Tab-separated table of C-alpha atoms in Angstrom:
chain	number	residue	atom	x	y	z
A	29	UNK	CA	-23.630	36.051	2.603
A	30	UNK	CA	-21.892	39.434	3.291
A	31	UNK	CA	-20.313	38.677	-0.093
A	32	UNK	CA	-19.812	41.296	-3.002
A	33	UNK	CA	-20.930	39.333	-4.584
A	34	UNK	CA	-25.460	38.936	-5.336
A	35	UNK	CA	-26.638	35.206	-3.322
A	36	UNK	CA	-27.900	34.150	-6.395
A	37	UNK	CA	-24.332	33.863	-8.032
A	38	UNK	CA	-22.647	31.854	-4.815
A	39	UNK	CA	-21.848	28.535	-6.524
A	40	UNK	CA	-22.590	25.439	-5.683
A	41	UNK	CA	-20.901	22.603	-6.837
A	42	UNK	CA	-19.532	24.833	-9.341
A	43	UNK	CA	-22.516	26.521	-11.161
A	44	UNK	CA	-24.283	28.840	-9.470
A	45	UNK	CA	-27.917	28.538	-7.720
A	46	UNK	CA	-29.822	30.838	-9.996
A	47	UNK	CA	-28.585	28.526	-12.684
A	48	UNK	CA	-29.309	25.369	-11.862
A	49	UNK	CA	-32.449	26.274	-10.590
A	50	UNK	CA	-33.063	28.262	-13.990
A	51	UNK	CA	-31.623	24.038	-15.332
A	52	UNK	CA	-34.030	22.325	-14.083
A	53	UNK	CA	-37.358	25.194	-14.599
A	54	UNK	CA	-35.721	23.967	-18.304
A	55	UNK	CA	-36.587	20.331	-17.994
A	56	UNK	CA	-40.188	21.066	-17.585
A	57	UNK	CA	-40.153	22.777	-21.059
A	58	UNK	CA	-42.011	25.698	-19.871
A	59	UNK	CA	-43.578	28.505	-22.598
A	60	UNK	CA	-41.968	31.385	-21.046
A	61	UNK	CA	-39.739	32.190	-18.081
A	62	UNK	CA	-39.154	35.422	-16.802
A	63	UNK	CA	-36.508	36.719	-13.806
A	64	UNK	CA	-36.765	38.578	-11.537
A	65	UNK	CA	-34.244	40.400	-11.108
A	66	UNK	CA	-32.987	43.559	-8.782
A	67	UNK	CA	-29.896	44.268	-7.000
A	68	UNK	CA	-27.076	42.081	-9.076
A	69	UNK	CA	-29.191	42.583	-12.041
A	70	UNK	CA	-26.116	43.104	-14.477
A	71	UNK	CA	-24.125	40.138	-13.206
A	72	UNK	CA	-27.460	37.784	-13.081
A	73	UNK	CA	-28.001	38.419	-16.457
A	74	UNK	CA	-24.675	38.208	-17.129
A	75	UNK	CA	-24.704	34.576	-15.849
A	76	UNK	CA	-27.934	33.001	-18.047
A	77	UNK	CA	-27.913	34.609	-21.222
A	78	UNK	CA	-30.456	34.442	-23.180
A	79	UNK	CA	-31.981	31.626	-22.051
A	80	UNK	CA	-34.811	33.519	-19.614
A	81	UNK	CA	-36.733	36.563	-20.495
A	82	UNK	CA	-35.897	39.529	-17.258
A	83	UNK	CA	-38.573	41.469	-15.006
A	84	UNK	CA	-36.560	44.193	-13.105
A	85	UNK	CA	-37.707	44.545	-9.536
A	86	UNK	CA	-36.354	48.416	-8.970
A	87	UNK	CA	-37.034	48.273	-5.387
A	88	UNK	CA	-36.588	45.177	-3.235
A	89	UNK	CA	-40.343	45.618	-1.427
A	90	UNK	CA	-40.968	41.586	-1.521
A	91	UNK	CA	-42.091	39.019	-3.339
A	92	UNK	CA	-45.622	39.659	-4.015
A	93	UNK	CA	-43.116	43.353	-5.899
A	94	UNK	CA	-41.387	41.028	-7.255
A	95	UNK	CA	-43.466	38.566	-9.187
A	96	UNK	CA	-45.746	41.276	-9.882
A	97	UNK	CA	-42.822	43.182	-12.408
A	98	UNK	CA	-43.686	39.710	-14.235
A	99	UNK	CA	-46.636	40.813	-15.108
A	100	UNK	CA	-45.401	42.503	-18.512
A	101	UNK	CA	-44.982	39.572	-20.102
A	102	UNK	CA	-47.003	36.325	-18.518
A	103	UNK	CA	-50.219	38.621	-17.231
A	104	UNK	CA	-52.342	37.813	-19.745
A	105	UNK	CA	-51.713	34.148	-20.002
A	106	UNK	CA	-53.763	31.526	-19.122
A	107	UNK	CA	-52.267	27.836	-17.431
A	108	UNK	CA	-49.925	26.609	-14.736
A	109	UNK	CA	-47.490	29.640	-13.754
A	110	UNK	CA	-44.411	28.181	-11.318
A	111	UNK	CA	-42.617	30.099	-9.585
A	112	UNK	CA	-39.606	29.619	-7.475
A	113	UNK	CA	-36.595	31.223	-5.527
A	114	UNK	CA	-33.266	31.622	-7.104
A	115	UNK	CA	-31.654	30.830	-3.848
A	116	UNK	CA	-32.719	26.918	-3.867
A	117	UNK	CA	-30.711	24.924	-5.528
A	118	UNK	CA	-31.409	21.926	-4.684
A	119	UNK	CA	-34.581	21.213	-6.484
A	120	UNK	CA	-35.369	18.745	-9.092
A	121	UNK	CA	-37.708	18.595	-12.383
A	122	UNK	CA	-38.759	16.216	-11.335
A	123	UNK	CA	-40.569	17.491	-8.068
A	124	UNK	CA	-41.919	20.671	-9.940
A	125	UNK	CA	-43.783	17.315	-12.436
A	126	UNK	CA	-45.169	16.457	-9.345
A	127	UNK	CA	-46.205	19.347	-8.120
A	128	UNK	CA	-48.059	20.300	-11.834
A	129	UNK	CA	-49.962	17.186	-11.610
A	130	UNK	CA	-51.258	17.369	-7.503
A	131	UNK	CA	-52.018	21.021	-7.899
A	132	UNK	CA	-53.861	20.134	-12.167
A	133	UNK	CA	-55.560	16.947	-10.115
A	134	UNK	CA	-56.845	19.310	-6.875
A	135	UNK	CA	-58.372	21.987	-8.842
A	136	UNK	CA	-56.639	24.570	-6.982
A	137	UNK	CA	-55.939	28.208	-7.916
A	138	UNK	CA	-52.789	27.947	-5.346
A	139	UNK	CA	-50.350	25.031	-4.719
A	140	UNK	CA	-47.990	25.160	-1.793
A	141	UNK	CA	-44.915	23.297	-2.232
A	142	UNK	CA	-44.041	22.194	1.117
A	143	UNK	CA	-41.712	20.002	3.156
A	144	UNK	CA	-41.378	18.655	6.695
A	145	UNK	CA	-37.945	20.434	8.003
A	146	UNK	CA	-36.221	18.442	11.044
A	147	UNK	CA	-35.360	22.863	11.947
A	148	UNK	CA	-38.494	24.556	11.265
A	149	UNK	CA	-36.012	28.109	12.131
A	150	UNK	CA	-35.991	30.678	9.284
A	151	UNK	CA	-39.062	29.350	7.600
A	152	UNK	CA	-42.515	30.067	6.913
A	153	UNK	CA	-44.984	27.815	8.312
A	154	UNK	CA	-47.861	26.615	6.253
A	155	UNK	CA	-50.842	26.726	9.246
A	156	UNK	CA	-53.769	23.852	8.499
A	157	UNK	CA	-56.801	23.626	9.936
A	158	UNK	CA	-58.504	20.579	11.884
A	159	UNK	CA	-59.479	18.929	8.706
A	160	UNK	CA	-56.103	19.636	7.525
A	161	UNK	CA	-57.077	22.385	4.668
A	162	UNK	CA	-54.251	24.967	4.226
A	163	UNK	CA	-55.566	28.213	6.171
A	164	UNK	CA	-52.507	30.467	5.375
A	165	UNK	CA	-48.927	30.931	5.661
A	166	UNK	CA	-46.759	32.838	8.342
A	167	UNK	CA	-43.689	34.567	7.832
A	168	UNK	CA	-40.805	33.424	10.997
A	169	UNK	CA	-41.002	37.099	12.478
A	170	UNK	CA	-44.714	37.087	12.380
A	171	UNK	CA	-45.252	33.794	13.843
A	172	UNK	CA	-47.254	33.378	17.120
A	173	UNK	CA	-44.847	31.288	19.659
A	174	UNK	CA	-47.411	27.918	18.253
A	175	UNK	CA	-46.752	28.796	14.645
A	176	UNK	CA	-43.492	28.603	15.273
A	177	UNK	CA	-43.366	25.219	17.071
A	178	UNK	CA	-45.117	24.427	13.152
A	179	UNK	CA	-42.391	21.751	11.477
A	180	UNK	CA	-44.375	21.423	7.541
A	181	UNK	CA	-42.328	24.825	5.672
A	182	UNK	CA	-42.963	26.382	3.216
A	183	UNK	CA	-40.550	26.006	0.624
A	184	UNK	CA	-41.071	29.040	-1.153
A	185	UNK	CA	-41.947	26.757	-4.686
A	186	UNK	CA	-45.750	27.371	-5.549
A	187	UNK	CA	-48.047	26.977	-8.799
A	188	UNK	CA	-50.647	29.223	-9.474
A	189	UNK	CA	-53.460	29.744	-12.134
A	190	UNK	CA	-51.794	32.595	-13.559
A	191	UNK	CA	-54.485	34.393	-14.040
A	192	UNK	CA	-55.400	34.042	-10.997
A	193	UNK	CA	-52.438	35.037	-8.844
A	194	UNK	CA	-51.730	38.476	-10.954
A	195	UNK	CA	-55.485	39.826	-10.115
A	196	UNK	CA	-54.758	38.060	-6.252
A	197	UNK	CA	-51.171	40.172	-6.575
A	198	UNK	CA	-52.642	43.515	-7.121
A	199	UNK	CA	-54.769	42.916	-3.989
A	200	UNK	CA	-51.571	42.134	-1.420
A	201	UNK	CA	-50.839	44.168	1.751
A	202	UNK	CA	-47.714	45.249	3.261
A	203	UNK	CA	-49.160	45.367	7.012
A	204	UNK	CA	-46.267	43.549	7.971
A	205	UNK	CA	-43.250	43.538	10.447
A	206	UNK	CA	-41.562	43.908	7.190
A	207	UNK	CA	-43.319	46.153	5.775
A	208	UNK	CA	-42.810	44.161	2.399
A	209	UNK	CA	-45.039	43.106	-0.006
A	210	UNK	CA	-45.155	39.108	0.738
A	211	UNK	CA	-46.002	36.647	-1.367
A	212	UNK	CA	-47.090	34.619	0.470
A	213	UNK	CA	-50.609	36.765	1.559
A	214	UNK	CA	-51.881	35.706	-2.171
A	215	UNK	CA	-52.658	32.147	-0.878
A	216	UNK	CA	-55.134	33.868	2.054
A	217	UNK	CA	-56.740	36.459	-0.363
A	218	UNK	CA	-57.183	33.175	-2.896
A	219	UNK	CA	-58.410	31.260	0.027
A	220	UNK	CA	-61.457	33.887	0.875
A	221	UNK	CA	-61.951	34.436	-2.212
A	222	UNK	CA	-63.482	30.702	-2.591
A	223	UNK	CA	-60.409	29.068	-4.510
A	224	UNK	CA	-59.430	25.809	-4.042
A	225	UNK	CA	-55.363	25.918	-2.719
A	226	UNK	CA	-53.890	23.231	-1.740
A	227	UNK	CA	-50.460	22.098	-0.856
A	228	UNK	CA	-47.757	19.017	-1.836
A	229	UNK	CA	-45.398	17.925	0.328
A	230	UNK	CA	-42.844	16.310	-0.893
A	231	UNK	CA	-40.916	13.206	0.944
A	232	UNK	CA	-36.736	15.218	0.674
A	233	UNK	CA	-36.228	18.064	3.075
A	234	UNK	CA	-32.818	18.381	1.737
A	235	UNK	CA	-34.332	18.869	-1.722
A	236	UNK	CA	-36.137	22.242	-0.454
A	237	UNK	CA	-32.486	23.747	1.314
A	238	UNK	CA	-32.950	28.041	0.839
A	239	UNK	CA	-29.121	29.698	1.173
A	240	UNK	CA	-29.510	32.630	2.876
A	241	UNK	CA	-25.560	32.461	4.737
A	242	UNK	CA	-22.554	30.207	3.641
A	243	UNK	CA	-23.324	27.440	6.578
A	244	UNK	CA	-26.517	26.784	4.204
A	245	UNK	CA	-24.069	27.224	0.763
A	246	UNK	CA	-21.736	24.428	2.776
A	247	UNK	CA	-25.255	22.183	3.898
A	248	UNK	CA	-26.366	22.392	-0.007
A	249	UNK	CA	-23.038	21.416	-1.759
A	250	UNK	CA	-22.254	18.376	0.377
A	251	UNK	CA	-26.432	17.623	-0.821
A	252	UNK	CA	-25.465	18.166	-3.847
A	253	UNK	CA	-22.186	16.365	-4.654
A	254	UNK	CA	-23.876	13.365	-2.560
A	255	UNK	CA	-26.087	13.271	-5.770
A	256	UNK	CA	-23.608	13.549	-8.373
A	257	UNK	CA	-21.431	10.785	-6.848
A	258	UNK	CA	-24.130	8.685	-6.420
A	259	UNK	CA	-24.689	9.565	-10.553
A	260	UNK	CA	-21.841	8.373	-11.517
A	261	UNK	CA	-21.128	5.416	-9.318
A	262	UNK	CA	-24.481	4.405	-11.053
A	263	UNK	CA	-23.504	4.806	-13.882
A	264	UNK	CA	-20.068	2.432	-13.490
A	265	UNK	CA	-17.776	4.873	-12.325
A	266	UNK	CA	-15.636	3.450	-8.931
A	267	UNK	CA	-15.123	6.431	-5.990
A	268	UNK	CA	-12.651	4.864	-3.449
A	269	UNK	CA	-13.968	7.463	-0.854
A	270	UNK	CA	-17.056	9.783	-2.128
A	271	UNK	CA	-17.178	11.519	0.740
A	272	UNK	CA	-14.090	13.627	-0.080
A	273	UNK	CA	-14.515	13.508	-3.948
A	274	UNK	CA	-15.807	16.774	-5.273
A	275	UNK	CA	-17.168	16.686	-8.916
A	276	UNK	CA	-19.622	19.613	-10.596
A	277	UNK	CA	-22.325	19.618	-11.801
A	278	UNK	CA	-22.264	18.895	-15.422
A	279	UNK	CA	-18.915	16.547	-15.349
A	280	UNK	CA	-18.756	13.563	-17.687
A	281	UNK	CA	-17.318	10.258	-16.569
A	282	UNK	CA	-17.189	7.168	-18.727
A	283	UNK	CA	-17.526	3.320	-17.269
A	284	UNK	CA	-14.882	1.746	-15.330
A	285	UNK	CA	-12.995	4.827	-14.656
A	286	UNK	CA	-11.565	4.502	-11.367
A	287	UNK	CA	-11.527	8.133	-8.898
A	288	UNK	CA	-8.845	8.183	-6.018
A	289	UNK	CA	-9.982	9.917	-2.470
A	290	UNK	CA	-10.196	13.923	-3.005
A	291	UNK	CA	-10.062	14.327	-5.842
A	292	UNK	CA	-11.933	17.045	-7.520
A	293	UNK	CA	-13.219	17.013	-11.095
A	294	UNK	CA	-14.281	21.229	-12.408
A	295	UNK	CA	-16.255	22.779	-14.505
A	296	UNK	CA	-17.129	21.256	-18.146
A	297	UNK	CA	-14.368	18.297	-17.823
A	298	UNK	CA	-15.266	15.567	-19.696
A	299	UNK	CA	-13.119	11.565	-18.837
A	300	UNK	CA	-13.218	8.912	-20.615
A	301	UNK	CA	-13.609	5.374	-20.113
A	302	UNK	CA	-11.098	3.206	-18.067
A	303	UNK	CA	-9.467	6.386	-16.305
A	304	UNK	CA	-7.564	5.998	-13.299
A	305	UNK	CA	-7.765	9.633	-11.525
A	306	UNK	CA	-5.084	9.419	-8.566
A	307	UNK	CA	-5.628	11.165	-4.624
A	308	UNK	CA	-5.607	14.744	-4.794
A	309	UNK	CA	-5.312	15.507	-8.107
A	310	UNK	CA	-7.881	18.334	-9.996
A	311	UNK	CA	-9.126	18.648	-12.675
A	312	UNK	CA	-10.647	21.428	-14.511
A	313	UNK	CA	-12.026	21.757	-17.684
A	314	UNK	CA	-10.639	19.050	-19.254
A	315	UNK	CA	-11.062	16.516	-21.639
A	316	UNK	CA	-9.370	12.650	-21.219
A	317	UNK	CA	-9.807	10.000	-23.055
A	318	UNK	CA	-9.993	6.512	-22.081
A	319	UNK	CA	-7.367	4.979	-20.659
A	320	UNK	CA	-5.522	7.461	-19.462
A	321	UNK	CA	-3.730	7.984	-16.007
A	322	UNK	CA	-2.994	10.882	-13.863
A	323	UNK	CA	-1.586	10.732	-10.334
A	324	UNK	CA	-1.778	13.367	-7.508
A	325	UNK	CA	-1.367	16.136	-11.097
A	326	UNK	CA	-3.565	18.981	-12.060
A	327	UNK	CA	-4.940	19.734	-15.028
A	328	UNK	CA	-6.419	22.951	-16.349
A	329	UNK	CA	-7.862	23.313	-19.717
A	330	UNK	CA	-6.332	20.614	-21.209
A	331	UNK	CA	-6.958	17.409	-23.080
A	332	UNK	CA	-5.059	13.893	-23.298
A	333	UNK	CA	-5.492	11.718	-25.615
A	334	UNK	CA	-6.191	7.503	-25.289
A	335	UNK	CA	-3.680	5.519	-22.869
A	336	UNK	CA	-1.202	9.138	-21.551
A	337	UNK	CA	0.039	9.162	-18.383
A	338	UNK	CA	0.766	12.058	-16.203
A	339	UNK	CA	2.374	12.963	-12.937
A	340	UNK	CA	2.995	12.598	-9.471
A	341	UNK	CA	2.826	16.303	-8.834
A	342	UNK	CA	2.831	17.927	-12.403
A	343	UNK	CA	0.852	20.363	-14.128
A	344	UNK	CA	-0.561	21.225	-17.419
A	345	UNK	CA	-1.416	24.542	-17.674
A	346	UNK	CA	-3.809	25.796	-20.410
A	347	UNK	CA	-3.716	25.080	-23.913
A	348	UNK	CA	-1.624	22.168	-23.617
A	349	UNK	CA	-2.210	19.074	-26.537
A	350	UNK	CA	-0.897	15.919	-24.769
A	351	UNK	CA	-0.946	12.874	-26.805
A	352	UNK	CA	-2.185	9.363	-26.670
A	353	UNK	CA	0.435	6.931	-24.801
A	354	UNK	CA	2.840	9.821	-23.783
A	355	UNK	CA	4.240	10.205	-20.696
A	356	UNK	CA	3.964	13.375	-18.257
A	357	UNK	CA	6.474	12.066	-15.290
A	358	UNK	CA	7.003	13.952	-11.653
A	359	UNK	CA	6.753	17.038	-11.166
A	360	UNK	CA	7.287	18.852	-14.378
A	361	UNK	CA	4.943	21.342	-15.679
A	362	UNK	CA	3.527	22.201	-19.429
A	363	UNK	CA	1.860	25.394	-20.941
A	364	UNK	CA	0.126	25.815	-24.334
A	365	UNK	CA	1.965	23.610	-25.118
A	366	UNK	CA	1.540	19.702	-27.899
A	367	UNK	CA	2.973	16.597	-27.651
A	368	UNK	CA	3.033	14.360	-30.140
A	369	UNK	CA	2.418	10.297	-29.506
A	370	UNK	CA	4.801	8.153	-27.578
A	371	UNK	CA	6.978	11.002	-26.193
A	372	UNK	CA	8.270	11.406	-23.445
A	373	UNK	CA	8.942	13.937	-20.798
A	374	UNK	CA	10.116	12.012	-17.894
A	375	UNK	CA	10.691	14.738	-14.466
A	376	UNK	CA	11.128	17.795	-13.359
A	377	UNK	CA	10.823	19.296	-17.079
A	378	UNK	CA	9.243	22.823	-18.277
A	379	UNK	CA	7.749	23.029	-22.138
A	380	UNK	CA	6.133	25.878	-22.429
A	381	UNK	CA	4.439	27.213	-25.809
A	382	UNK	CA	6.130	24.344	-27.723
A	383	UNK	CA	5.289	21.693	-30.442
A	384	UNK	CA	6.977	18.543	-30.144
A	385	UNK	CA	6.323	15.720	-32.437
A	386	UNK	CA	6.565	11.954	-31.988
A	387	UNK	CA	8.908	9.256	-29.862
A	388	UNK	CA	10.661	11.931	-28.412
A	389	UNK	CA	12.788	11.710	-25.447
A	390	UNK	CA	13.648	14.763	-23.128
A	391	UNK	CA	15.868	14.379	-20.388
A	392	UNK	CA	15.330	15.644	-16.452
A	393	UNK	CA	15.772	19.214	-15.956
A	394	UNK	CA	14.529	20.323	-19.116
A	395	UNK	CA	13.653	23.956	-20.213
A	396	UNK	CA	11.928	25.408	-22.944
A	397	UNK	CA	12.694	29.220	-22.341
A	398	UNK	CA	9.892	30.873	-24.307
A	399	UNK	CA	9.716	34.021	-22.714
A	400	UNK	CA	12.545	36.865	-22.791
A	401	UNK	CA	11.097	39.798	-20.595
A	402	UNK	CA	8.191	41.264	-23.276
A	403	UNK	CA	6.924	38.173	-25.253
A	404	UNK	CA	6.195	34.698	-25.633
A	405	UNK	CA	8.289	32.826	-28.307
A	406	UNK	CA	7.690	29.427	-30.044
A	407	UNK	CA	9.536	25.696	-30.184
A	408	UNK	CA	9.343	23.331	-33.289
A	409	UNK	CA	10.650	19.334	-31.582
A	410	UNK	CA	10.306	17.309	-34.079
A	411	UNK	CA	10.155	12.766	-34.355
A	412	UNK	CA	12.209	11.069	-32.753
A	413	UNK	CA	14.475	13.986	-31.290
A	414	UNK	CA	16.385	13.413	-28.516
A	415	UNK	CA	16.406	16.246	-25.574
A	416	UNK	CA	20.045	15.368	-22.842
A	417	UNK	CA	18.962	16.608	-19.151
A	418	UNK	CA	19.631	19.930	-18.250
A	419	UNK	CA	19.167	21.092	-21.638
A	420	UNK	CA	18.180	24.545	-21.675
A	421	UNK	CA	16.470	25.193	-25.577
A	422	UNK	CA	16.159	29.415	-26.315
A	423	UNK	CA	12.848	29.532	-28.212
A	424	UNK	CA	11.908	30.681	-31.347
A	425	UNK	CA	13.737	27.661	-32.500
A	426	UNK	CA	13.190	24.462	-34.616
A	427	UNK	CA	14.926	21.178	-33.797
A	428	UNK	CA	15.082	18.914	-36.666
A	429	UNK	CA	13.577	15.253	-36.800
A	430	UNK	CA	15.727	12.745	-35.217
A	431	UNK	CA	18.639	15.391	-33.958
A	432	UNK	CA	20.003	14.932	-30.911
A	433	UNK	CA	21.126	17.469	-28.094
A	434	UNK	CA	23.525	16.650	-25.723
A	435	UNK	CA	22.843	16.609	-22.137
A	436	UNK	CA	23.419	20.287	-20.457
A	437	UNK	CA	23.318	22.362	-23.683
A	438	UNK	CA	21.810	26.022	-23.983
A	439	UNK	CA	20.502	25.905	-27.118
A	440	UNK	CA	19.273	29.051	-29.851
A	441	UNK	CA	19.727	28.136	-33.207
A	442	UNK	CA	18.410	25.525	-34.955
A	443	UNK	CA	19.081	21.891	-34.866
A	444	UNK	CA	19.575	19.705	-38.984
A	445	UNK	CA	18.239	16.852	-39.764
A	446	UNK	CA	20.265	13.239	-37.983
A	447	UNK	CA	22.988	15.959	-36.309
A	448	UNK	CA	23.638	16.595	-32.741
A	449	UNK	CA	23.841	19.922	-30.674
A	450	UNK	CA	26.550	20.410	-28.212
A	451	UNK	CA	26.283	23.624	-26.471
A	452	UNK	CA	28.082	23.913	-23.434
A	453	UNK	CA	31.382	25.108	-22.137
A	454	UNK	CA	34.744	22.833	-22.210
A	455	UNK	CA	35.462	21.370	-18.959
A	456	UNK	CA	39.204	22.402	-17.015
A	457	UNK	CA	40.562	21.115	-14.217
A	458	UNK	CA	42.750	23.113	-11.695
A	459	UNK	CA	44.745	21.308	-10.899
A	460	UNK	CA	46.347	21.733	-6.692
A	461	UNK	CA	42.844	23.753	-6.216
A	462	UNK	CA	41.976	23.210	-2.406
A	463	UNK	CA	45.275	23.570	-1.349
A	464	UNK	CA	44.745	27.654	-2.579
A	465	UNK	CA	42.128	27.766	-0.241
A	466	UNK	CA	42.713	28.928	3.501
A	467	UNK	CA	39.739	25.977	4.211
A	468	UNK	CA	43.060	24.146	3.166
A	469	UNK	CA	44.894	25.062	6.505
A	470	UNK	CA	42.483	24.415	9.084
A	471	UNK	CA	43.529	21.933	11.019
A	472	UNK	CA	40.776	20.343	12.347
A	473	UNK	CA	38.143	20.888	9.175
A	474	UNK	CA	41.282	18.179	7.384
A	475	UNK	CA	40.703	16.319	10.191
């Protein structure tokens, strides 16, 4: 990856690859899950938490050596063991279940999950004899010219008889081009010992995709996006252009919601039914209730209640709570503010660190001045208040219900119930001012 970030922590549709693999493994309800970590162990453990046990591979001596590190946890147990790589984010629990069933049906000691690759470069090849029986797996660097022409590849996923797996792991040698202990050599060891070796070929090669560079990572994102979008559309979501709609794993969307082109829905976002998400909108870690309209706007870590709307070109920064039927117009910014039902913030305004009641009108160009250079301060505005255009409300201040702020005012004190505050200099007209300017004597200008 040529990155400071450990490979399996690179994200596919918002989730680290290893998290996606673990999620699918969890779905088959195993008794034990062990994640073998090496370089970047602390980062991986932080990402996965207590969902799995961990085994440390101190030196990167190959895949067989990696699996061997789980022996302390698994070595004496009976049953099937699934081995899967953390950089294969497109695998599904359904495929794992089919692999288990095939393994049991064949009474195999080991079953390899294979796929037919259009371009097998970089993958281990499945070498079969004339009867179609698996003879061995050969890695790209160790393959002959004939073996390199094989298109059936090893996906890196195996199902083993657990005790036979660990017995064979101790017999693996590292006499290969890389000087590593290959897990694939377990197959040849078991075969020489007369064990049944099976191979289950899955239908969809895309699912087998491993991500060893940024090109493969982009390809995996594309496949995952298609899966996600198709699932939402089957559940009743309309997408104007699915190819340009980017939805993270885990995002929830209600039916009869419409999503226009170039929309990004990220993180833990939840969108209700009958919403309309306009083009070029980005919504991250936020909740939109039913009948919400977003027009070309950005929403972060906020909530919009039912029948509210925003945009175009507005921004909800974190901890914004937009009430029912609230209107946030164009070029507005809201940050850490609660806005009550039916309040209107029409255009070109900033509402930060504030609590606004219901049925308030906020005029054009209003600024809630919340920062004194050291500390953020809070403003409260009561129900049915009217805030005239181009007003500055300098926090901390309390504006009572049914009060008025005249346009162009700078408010620094509280306003009582039913009062109107005017805080601006009285207009003064300077008669004859034009004649005093040097430009007034310029003949060309006057003409």
